Amino acid sequence: MYYMGLDLGTSSVGWALTDEDYHIVRRKGKDIWGVRLFDEARTAVDRRTNRISRRRRAREIARIGMLKEFFCEAIGEVDTGFYQRLEESKYHDMDKRIEGKDAVFHDVGFSDKDYYSKYPTIAHLQKELICSEEKHDVRLVYLAILNLFKHRGHFLNAGLGDVGADILTLYSEFQRIAADEFGISFPIQYQKQNIEKLMDNRTISKKERAEQLAVLWKVIPAKNKQEYEIIKMLCGLSGKMANVFQKDMLAGETGKIQVSFRDAKFEEKFGELSECGYSQMTDLIEAAKRLHDCWLLNEIMKGQPYLCFARVASYEKHKDDLKILKKVLQKHASEEYEYCFRTMENDNYSGYVGSVNCKKQKVRRNRKASPEEFFKYLRKVLKSIPGDEDTQYLLHELDKFYFGYTLFQLSCYNS
């Protein structure tokens, strides 16, 4: 009788053969034990990522092709070379089949320069099409819809409510269900000003936001685990269902579920909870999600009825803030002005936007300076110069994380 021991690893296998007294067996003058080494197995994550990218690109091409077909006849009556110019816009001039430097509009009296002057971003065009009752060039309509088809976003938050949802009603319903069904006490009053200021603070993480909301609602995490777990979910974190509901309400493996309202698998997990048969449990989760979604949507829209309106407002605010910043630096710190706008560094404005344009240097690159790095540099500069009204305004906006964040939002939304 023999015993064989195995040590199985991700890149090795070890073995040993012993007798009943655990002495290593010898055969042909050698102990029967050893190890085999091999390369660690690689996961399919890279192949899967590439496959998903190819599939996403193929679907995007299909959507664009369908859109072109819809507009083909109307655009052909106005500009027969429009599609071809768009297709060849990425090529060098000598590689294009259509002559001319314009990539979009090549009309008499309306070129690319005029188009980008009138519509700095695609959001400006979309906003005008929504607001104006005048008839527009069919090519402008195509470009506005093309942006929506190409950058369609994701559907992880498909259940987001209307922009005009009554936050007070949503909170009242959430507070009532928590109190009546589970005896969980949250403030009856919404505390609108304090909560919205907290939810709009972009300088803190979701964890810090949850901690501050707990302080605002007088919830002690160590003592009030049930309340704090719900607060975490409201702030976009994962909440353990075992800490929220009683054990007898959670069947089998359901007690191990962690729910996040921003998780792609939320619907799947919510379905598992629904199978437990306790309607009050799902009612509380649904009420909490509606409140979370409303907070999230308000944070994105900032009171605007459409996303393109919010984008335009952000663009215009950043433009105004930039003018004030240049004015302050030119007046009080000319050397910092040169450094901030006319050199490519990792903490200045040129590094943040990924571009510098002056007589000495004209470079474009990917953005390297993060908002935090740029803001840290800017605060240091502004605090070292006289504190006039403009300087105080900029510092105030930096504290709210508003100055640079507007550009950060628009970085992938420009036309």
mmCIF file with all atom_site columns, N, CA, C and O in Angstrom, residues 5-40:
data_model
loop_
_atom_site.group_PDB
_atom_site.id
_atom_site.type_symbol
_atom_site.label_atom_id
_atom_site.label_alt_id
_atom_site.label_comp_id
_atom_site.label_asym_id
_atom_site.label_entity_id
_atom_site.label_seq_id
_atom_site.pdbx_PDB_ins_code
_atom_site.Cartn_x
_atom_site.Cartn_y
_atom_site.Cartn_z
_atom_site.occupancy
_atom_site.B_iso_or_equiv
_atom_site.pdbx_formal_charge
_atom_site.auth_seq_id
_atom_site.auth_comp_id
_atom_site.auth_asym_id
_atom_site.auth_atom_id
_atom_site.pdbx_PDB_model_num
ATOM 1   N N  . GLY A 1 5  ? 1.147  11.918 -2.577  1.00 0.00 ? 5  GLY A N  1
ATOM 2   C CA . GLY A 1 5  ? 0.797  13.303 -2.275  1.00 0.00 ? 5  GLY A CA 1
ATOM 3   C C  . GLY A 1 5  ? 1.032  14.196 -3.478  1.00 0.00 ? 5  GLY A C  1
ATOM 4   O O  . GLY A 1 5  ? 2.050  14.049 -4.178  1.00 0.00 ? 5  GLY A O  1
ATOM 5   N N  . LEU A 1 6  ? 0.098  15.076 -3.733  1.00 0.00 ? 6  LEU A N  1
ATOM 6   C CA . LEU A 1 6  ? 0.192  15.988 -4.886  1.00 0.00 ? 6  LEU A CA 1
ATOM 7   C C  . LEU A 1 6  ? 0.104  17.439 -4.410  1.00 0.00 ? 6  LEU A C  1
ATOM 8   O O  . LEU A 1 6  ? -0.690 17.758 -3.518  1.00 0.00 ? 6  LEU A O  1
ATOM 9   N N  . ASP A 1 7  ? 0.890  18.268 -5.007  1.00 0.00 ? 7  ASP A N  1
ATOM 10  C CA . ASP A 1 7  ? 0.833  19.718 -4.759  1.00 0.00 ? 7  ASP A CA 1
ATOM 11  C C  . ASP A 1 7  ? 0.574  20.388 -6.098  1.00 0.00 ? 7  ASP A C  1
ATOM 12  O O  . ASP A 1 7  ? 1.477  20.498 -6.940  1.00 0.00 ? 7  ASP A O  1
ATOM 13  N N  . LEU A 1 8  ? -0.660 20.790 -6.325  1.00 0.00 ? 8  LEU A N  1
ATOM 14  C CA . LEU A 1 8  ? -1.071 21.341 -7.621  1.00 0.00 ? 8  LEU A CA 1
ATOM 15  C C  . LEU A 1 8  ? -1.075 22.856 -7.554  1.00 0.00 ? 8  LEU A C  1
ATOM 16  O O  . LEU A 1 8  ? -1.787 23.448 -6.734  1.00 0.00 ? 8  LEU A O  1
ATOM 17  N N  . GLY A 1 9  ? -0.279 23.493 -8.387  1.00 0.00 ? 9  GLY A N  1
ATOM 18  C CA . GLY A 1 9  ? -0.225 24.944 -8.452  1.00 0.00 ? 9  GLY A CA 1
ATOM 19  C C  . GLY A 1 9  ? -0.574 25.443 -9.838  1.00 0.00 ? 9  GLY A C  1
ATOM 20  O O  . GLY A 1 9  ? -0.830 24.644 -10.757 1.00 0.00 ? 9  GLY A O  1
ATOM 21  N N  . THR A 1 10 ? -0.577 26.723 -10.016 1.00 0.00 ? 10 THR A N  1
ATOM 22  C CA . THR A 1 10 ? -0.925 27.311 -11.326 1.00 0.00 ? 10 THR A CA 1
ATOM 23  C C  . THR A 1 10 ? 0.199  27.177 -12.330 1.00 0.00 ? 10 THR A C  1
ATOM 24  O O  . THR A 1 10 ? -0.034 27.233 -13.537 1.00 0.00 ? 10 THR A O  1
ATOM 25  N N  . SER A 1 11 ? 1.438  26.995 -11.836 1.00 0.00 ? 11 SER A N  1
ATOM 26  C CA . SER A 1 11 ? 2.569  26.862 -12.763 1.00 0.00 ? 11 SER A CA 1
ATOM 27  C C  . SER A 1 11 ? 3.483  25.707 -12.382 1.00 0.00 ? 11 SER A C  1
ATOM 28  O O  . SER A 1 11 ? 4.629  25.649 -12.841 1.00 0.00 ? 11 SER A O  1
ATOM 29  N N  . SER A 1 12 ? 3.014  24.795 -11.513 1.00 0.00 ? 12 SER A N  1
ATOM 30  C CA . SER A 1 12 ? 3.842  23.661 -11.117 1.00 0.00 ? 12 SER A CA 1
ATOM 31  C C  . SER A 1 12 ? 2.963  22.539 -10.555 1.00 0.00 ? 12 SER A C  1
ATOM 32  O O  . SER A 1 12 ? 1.856  22.788 -10.075 1.00 0.00 ? 12 SER A O  1
ATOM 33  N N  . VAL A 1 13 ? 3.507  21.324 -10.619 1.00 0.00 ? 13 VAL A N  1
ATOM 34  C CA . VAL A 1 13 ? 2.877  20.166 -9.999  1.00 0.00 ? 13 VAL A CA 1
ATOM 35  C C  . VAL A 1 13 ? 3.971  19.389 -9.269  1.00 0.00 ? 13 VAL A C  1
ATOM 36  O O  . VAL A 1 13 ? 4.983  18.991 -9.859  1.00 0.00 ? 13 VAL A O  1
ATOM 37  N N  . GLY A 1 14 ? 3.777  19.198 -7.957  1.00 0.00 ? 14 GLY A N  1
ATOM 38  C CA . GLY A 1 14 ? 4.738  18.426 -7.178  1.00 0.00 ? 14 GLY A CA 1
ATOM 39  C C  . GLY A 1 14 ? 4.104  17.130 -6.694  1.00 0.00 ? 14 GLY A C  1
ATOM 40  O O  . GLY A 1 14 ? 2.895  17.065 -6.491  1.00 0.00 ? 14 GLY A O  1
ATOM 41  N N  . TRP A 1 15 ? 4.922  16.092 -6.553  1.00 0.00 ? 15 TRP A N  1
ATOM 42  C CA . TRP A 1 15 ? 4.382  14.814 -6.115  1.00 0.00 ? 15 TRP A CA 1
ATOM 43  C C  . TRP A 1 15 ? 5.406  14.074 -5.246  1.00 0.00 ? 15 TRP A C  1
ATOM 44  O O  . TRP A 1 15 ? 6.616  14.357 -5.301  1.00 0.00 ? 15 TRP A O  1
ATOM 45  N N  . ALA A 1 16 ? 4.895  13.145 -4.450  1.00 0.00 ? 16 ALA A N  1
ATOM 46  C CA . ALA A 1 16 ? 5.762  12.276 -3.643  1.00 0.00 ? 16 ALA A CA 1
ATOM 47  C C  . ALA A 1 16 ? 5.012  10.989 -3.355  1.00 0.00 ? 16 ALA A C  1
ATOM 48  O O  . ALA A 1 16 ? 3.797  11.000 -3.139  1.00 0.00 ? 16 ALA A O  1
ATOM 49  N N  . LEU A 1 17 ? 5.726  9.869  -3.356  1.00 0.00 ? 17 LEU A N  1
ATOM 50  C CA . LEU A 1 17 ? 5.138  8.555  -3.112  1.00 0.00 ? 17 LEU A CA 1
ATOM 51  C C  . LEU A 1 17 ? 5.756  7.982  -1.826  1.00 0.00 ? 17 LEU A C  1
ATOM 52  O O  . LEU A 1 17 ? 6.991  7.920  -1.687  1.00 0.00 ? 17 LEU A O  1
ATOM 53  N N  . THR A 1 18 ? 4.911  7.595  -0.852  1.00 0.00 ? 18 THR A N  1
ATOM 54  C CA . THR A 1 18 ? 5.407  7.076  0.424   1.00 0.00 ? 18 THR A CA 1
ATOM 55  C C  . THR A 1 18 ? 4.755  5.727  0.728   1.00 0.00 ? 18 THR A C  1
ATOM 56  O O  . THR A 1 18 ? 3.711  5.371  0.152   1.00 0.00 ? 18 THR A O  1
ATOM 57  N N  . ASP A 1 19 ? 5.360  5.028  1.683   1.00 0.00 ? 19 ASP A N  1
ATOM 58  C CA . ASP A 1 19 ? 4.759  3.777  2.141   1.00 0.00 ? 19 ASP A CA 1
ATOM 59  C C  . ASP A 1 19 ? 3.794  4.094  3.285   1.00 0.00 ? 19 ASP A C  1
ATOM 60  O O  . ASP A 1 19 ? 3.512  5.258  3.568   1.00 0.00 ? 19 ASP A O  1
ATOM 61  N N  . GLU A 1 20 ? 3.336  3.038  3.978   1.00 0.00 ? 20 GLU A N  1
ATOM 62  C CA . GLU A 1 20 ? 2.354  3.229  5.038   1.00 0.00 ? 20 GLU A CA 1
ATOM 63  C C  . GLU A 1 20 ? 2.921  4.013  6.230   1.00 0.00 ? 20 GLU A C  1
ATOM 64  O O  . GLU A 1 20 ? 2.183  4.625  6.996   1.00 0.00 ? 20 GLU A O  1
ATOM 65  N N  . ASP A 1 21 ? 4.230  3.986  6.369   1.00 0.00 ? 21 ASP A N  1
ATOM 66  C CA . ASP A 1 21 ? 4.873  4.729  7.466   1.00 0.00 ? 21 ASP A CA 1
ATOM 67  C C  . ASP A 1 21 ? 5.355  6.101  7.012   1.00 0.00 ? 21 ASP A C  1
ATOM 68  O O  . ASP A 1 21 ? 6.140  6.757  7.705   1.00 0.00 ? 21 ASP A O  1
ATOM 69  N N  . TYR A 1 22 ? 4.932  6.544  5.821   1.00 0.00 ? 22 TYR A N  1
ATOM 70  C CA . TYR A 1 22 ? 5.259  7.851  5.259   1.00 0.00 ? 22 TYR A CA 1
ATOM 71  C C  . TYR A 1 22 ? 6.750  8.018  4.962   1.00 0.00 ? 22 TYR A C  1
ATOM 72  O O  . TYR A 1 22 ? 7.301  9.114  5.038   1.00 0.00 ? 22 TYR A O  1
ATOM 73  N N  . HIS A 1 23 ? 7.421  6.895  4.656   1.00 0.00 ? 23 HIS A N  1
ATOM 74  C CA . HIS A 1 23 ? 8.793  6.959  4.165   1.00 0.00 ? 23 HIS A CA 1
ATOM 75  C C  . HIS A 1 23 ? 8.750  7.016  2.639   1.00 0.00 ? 23 HIS A C  1
ATOM 76  O O  . HIS A 1 23 ? 8.007  6.247  2.003   1.00 0.00 ? 23 HIS A O  1
ATOM 77  N N  . ILE A 1 24 ? 9.551  7.921  2.063   1.00 0.00 ? 24 ILE A N  1
ATOM 78  C CA . ILE A 1 24 ? 9.548  8.068  0.609   1.00 0.00 ? 24 ILE A CA 1
ATOM 79  C C  . ILE A 1 24 ? 10.041 6.783  -0.043  1.00 0.00 ? 24 ILE A C  1
ATOM 80  O O  . ILE A 1 24 ? 11.087 6.216  0.342   1.00 0.00 ? 24 ILE A O  1
ATOM 81  N N  . VAL A 1 25 ? 9.314  6.295  -0.995  1.00 0.00 ? 25 VAL A N  1
ATOM 82  C CA . VAL A 1 25 ? 9.650  5.057  -1.697  1.00 0.00 ? 25 VAL A CA 1
ATOM 83  C C  . VAL A 1 25 ? 10.807 5.307  -2.658  1.00 0.00 ? 25 VAL A C  1
ATOM 84  O O  . VAL A 1 25 ? 10.862 6.358  -3.324  1.00 0.00 ? 25 VAL A O  1
ATOM 85  N N  . ARG A 1 26 ? 11.717 4.338  -2.733  1.00 0.00 ? 26 ARG A N  1
ATOM 86  C CA . ARG A 1 26 ? 12.846 4.422  -3.662  1.00 0.00 ? 26 ARG A CA 1
ATOM 87  C C  . ARG A 1 26 ? 12.719 3.331  -4.721  1.00 0.00 ? 26 ARG A C  1
ATOM 88  O O  . ARG A 1 26 ? 12.385 2.191  -4.422  1.00 0.00 ? 26 ARG A O  1
ATOM 89  N N  . ARG A 1 27 ? 13.000 3.694  -5.930  1.00 0.00 ? 27 ARG A N  1
ATOM 90  C CA . ARG A 1 27 ? 13.042 2.746  -7.028  1.00 0.00 ? 27 ARG A CA 1
ATOM 91  C C  . ARG A 1 27 ? 14.245 3.075  -7.907  1.00 0.00 ? 27 ARG A C  1
ATOM 92  O O  . ARG A 1 27 ? 14.455 4.254  -8.251  1.00 0.00 ? 27 ARG A O  1
ATOM 93  N N  . LYS A 1 28 ? 15.021 2.025  -8.237  1.00 0.00 ? 28 LYS A N  1
ATOM 94  C CA . LYS A 1 28 ? 16.197 2.182  -9.089  1.00 0.00 ? 28 LYS A CA 1
ATOM 95  C C  . LYS A 1 28 ? 17.163 3.213  -8.514  1.00 0.00 ? 28 LYS A C  1
ATOM 96  O O  . LYS A 1 28 ? 17.733 4.046  -9.224  1.00 0.00 ? 28 LYS A O  1
ATOM 97  N N  . GLY A 1 29 ? 17.277 3.211  -7.188  1.00 0.00 ? 29 GLY A N  1
ATOM 98  C CA . GLY A 1 29 ? 18.226 4.087  -6.527  1.00 0.00 ? 29 GLY A CA 1
ATOM 99  C C  . GLY A 1 29 ? 17.801 5.539  -6.416  1.00 0.00 ? 29 GLY A C  1
ATOM 100 O O  . GLY A 1 29 ? 18.617 6.394  -6.041  1.00 0.00 ? 29 GLY A O  1
ATOM 101 N N  . LYS A 1 30 ? 16.561 5.835  -6.709  1.00 0.00 ? 30 LYS A N  1
ATOM 102 C CA . LYS A 1 30 ? 16.082 7.221  -6.664  1.00 0.00 ? 30 LYS A CA 1
ATOM 103 C C  . LYS A 1 30 ? 14.804 7.319  -5.848  1.00 0.00 ? 30 LYS A C  1
ATOM 104 O O  . LYS A 1 30 ? 13.959 6.417  -5.894  1.00 0.00 ? 30 LYS A O  1
ATOM 105 N N  . ASP A 1 31 ? 14.688 8.422  -5.090  1.00 0.00 ? 31 ASP A N  1
ATOM 106 C CA . ASP A 1 31 ? 13.441 8.700  -4.375  1.00 0.00 ? 31 ASP A CA 1
ATOM 107 C C  . ASP A 1 31 ? 12.355 9.083  -5.376  1.00 0.00 ? 31 ASP A C  1
ATOM 108 O O  . ASP A 1 31 ? 12.602 9.855  -6.317  1.00 0.00 ? 31 ASP A O  1
ATOM 109 N N  . ILE A 1 32 ? 11.174 8.532  -5.143  1.00 0.00 ? 32 ILE A N  1
ATOM 110 C CA . ILE A 1 32 ? 10.071 8.833  -6.067  1.00 0.00 ? 32 ILE A CA 1
ATOM 111 C C  . ILE A 1 32 ? 9.345  10.088 -5.567  1.00 0.00 ? 32 ILE A C  1
ATOM 112 O O  . ILE A 1 32 ? 8.341  10.028 -4.853  1.00 0.00 ? 32 ILE A O  1
ATOM 113 N N  . TRP A 1 33 ? 9.910  11.198 -5.880  1.00 0.00 ? 33 TRP A N  1
ATOM 114 C CA . TRP A 1 33 ? 9.273  12.494 -5.628  1.00 0.00 ? 33 TRP A CA 1
ATOM 115 C C  . TRP A 1 33 ? 9.886  13.498 -6.596  1.00 0.00 ? 33 TRP A C  1
ATOM 116 O O  . TRP A 1 33 ? 10.981 13.294 -7.126  1.00 0.00 ? 33 TRP A O  1
ATOM 117 N N  . GLY A 1 34 ? 9.176  14.560 -6.866  1.00 0.00 ? 34 GLY A N  1
ATOM 118 C CA . GLY A 1 34 ? 9.692  15.543 -7.816  1.00 0.00 ? 34 GLY A CA 1
ATOM 119 C C  . GLY A 1 34 ? 8.690  16.653 -8.074  1.00 0.00 ? 34 GLY A C  1
ATOM 120 O O  . GLY A 1 34 ? 7.645  16.753 -7.420  1.00 0.00 ? 34 GLY A O  1
ATOM 121 N N  . VAL A 1 35 ? 9.034  17.449 -9.054  1.00 0.00 ? 35 VAL A N  1
ATOM 122 C CA . VAL A 1 35 ? 8.185  18.594 -9.393  1.00 0.00 ? 35 VAL A CA 1
ATOM 123 C C  . VAL A 1 35 ? 8.323  18.876 -10.879 1.00 0.00 ? 35 VAL A C  1
ATOM 124 O O  . VAL A 1 35 ? 9.386  18.650 -11.476 1.00 0.00 ? 35 VAL A O  1
ATOM 125 N N  . ARG A 1 36 ? 7.268  19.313 -11.487 1.00 0.00 ? 36 ARG A N  1
ATOM 126 C CA . ARG A 1 36 ? 7.276  19.726 -12.895 1.00 0.00 ? 36 ARG A CA 1
ATOM 127 C C  . ARG A 1 36 ? 6.845  21.184 -12.969 1.00 0.00 ? 36 ARG A C  1
ATOM 128 O O  . ARG A 1 36 ? 5.797  21.560 -12.425 1.00 0.00 ? 36 ARG A O  1
ATOM 129 N N  . LEU A 1 37 ? 7.644  21.981 -13.633 1.00 0.00 ? 37 LEU A N  1
ATOM 130 C CA . LEU A 1 37 ? 7.343  23.411 -13.793 1.00 0.00 ? 37 LEU A CA 1
ATOM 131 C C  . LEU A 1 37 ? 6.868  23.678 -15.210 1.00 0.00 ? 37 LEU A C  1
ATOM 132 O O  . LEU A 1 37 ? 7.356  23.060 -16.177 1.00 0.00 ? 37 LEU A O  1
ATOM 133 N N  . PHE A 1 38 ? 5.940  24.598 -15.367 1.00 0.00 ? 38 PHE A N  1
ATOM 134 C CA . PHE A 1 38 ? 5.431  24.953 -16.699 1.00 0.00 ? 38 PHE A CA 1
ATOM 135 C C  . PHE A 1 38 ? 4.918  26.397 -16.649 1.00 0.00 ? 38 PHE A C  1
ATOM 136 O O  . PHE A 1 38 ? 4.733  26.977 -15.572 1.00 0.00 ? 38 PHE A O  1
ATOM 137 N N  . ASP A 1 39 ? 4.712  26.955 -17.805 1.00 0.00 ? 39 ASP A N  1
ATOM 138 C CA . ASP A 1 39 ? 4.203  28.329 -17.889 1.00 0.00 ? 39 ASP A CA 1
ATOM 139 C C  . ASP A 1 39 ? 2.790  28.391 -17.346 1.00 0.00 ? 39 ASP A C  1
ATOM 140 O O  . ASP A 1 39 ? 1.965  27.501 -17.598 1.00 0.00 ? 39 ASP A O  1
ATOM 141 N N  . GLU A 1 40 ? 2.533  29.452 -16.604 1.00 0.00 ? 40 GLU A N  1
ATOM 142 C CA . GLU A 1 40 ? 1.191  29.620 -16.040 1.00 0.00 ? 40 GLU A CA 1
ATOM 143 C C  . GLU A 1 40 ? 0.175  29.841 -17.148 1.00 0.00 ? 40 GLU A C  1
ATOM 144 O O  . GLU A 1 40 ? 0.443  30.547 -18.134 1.00 0.00 ? 40 GLU A O  1
#
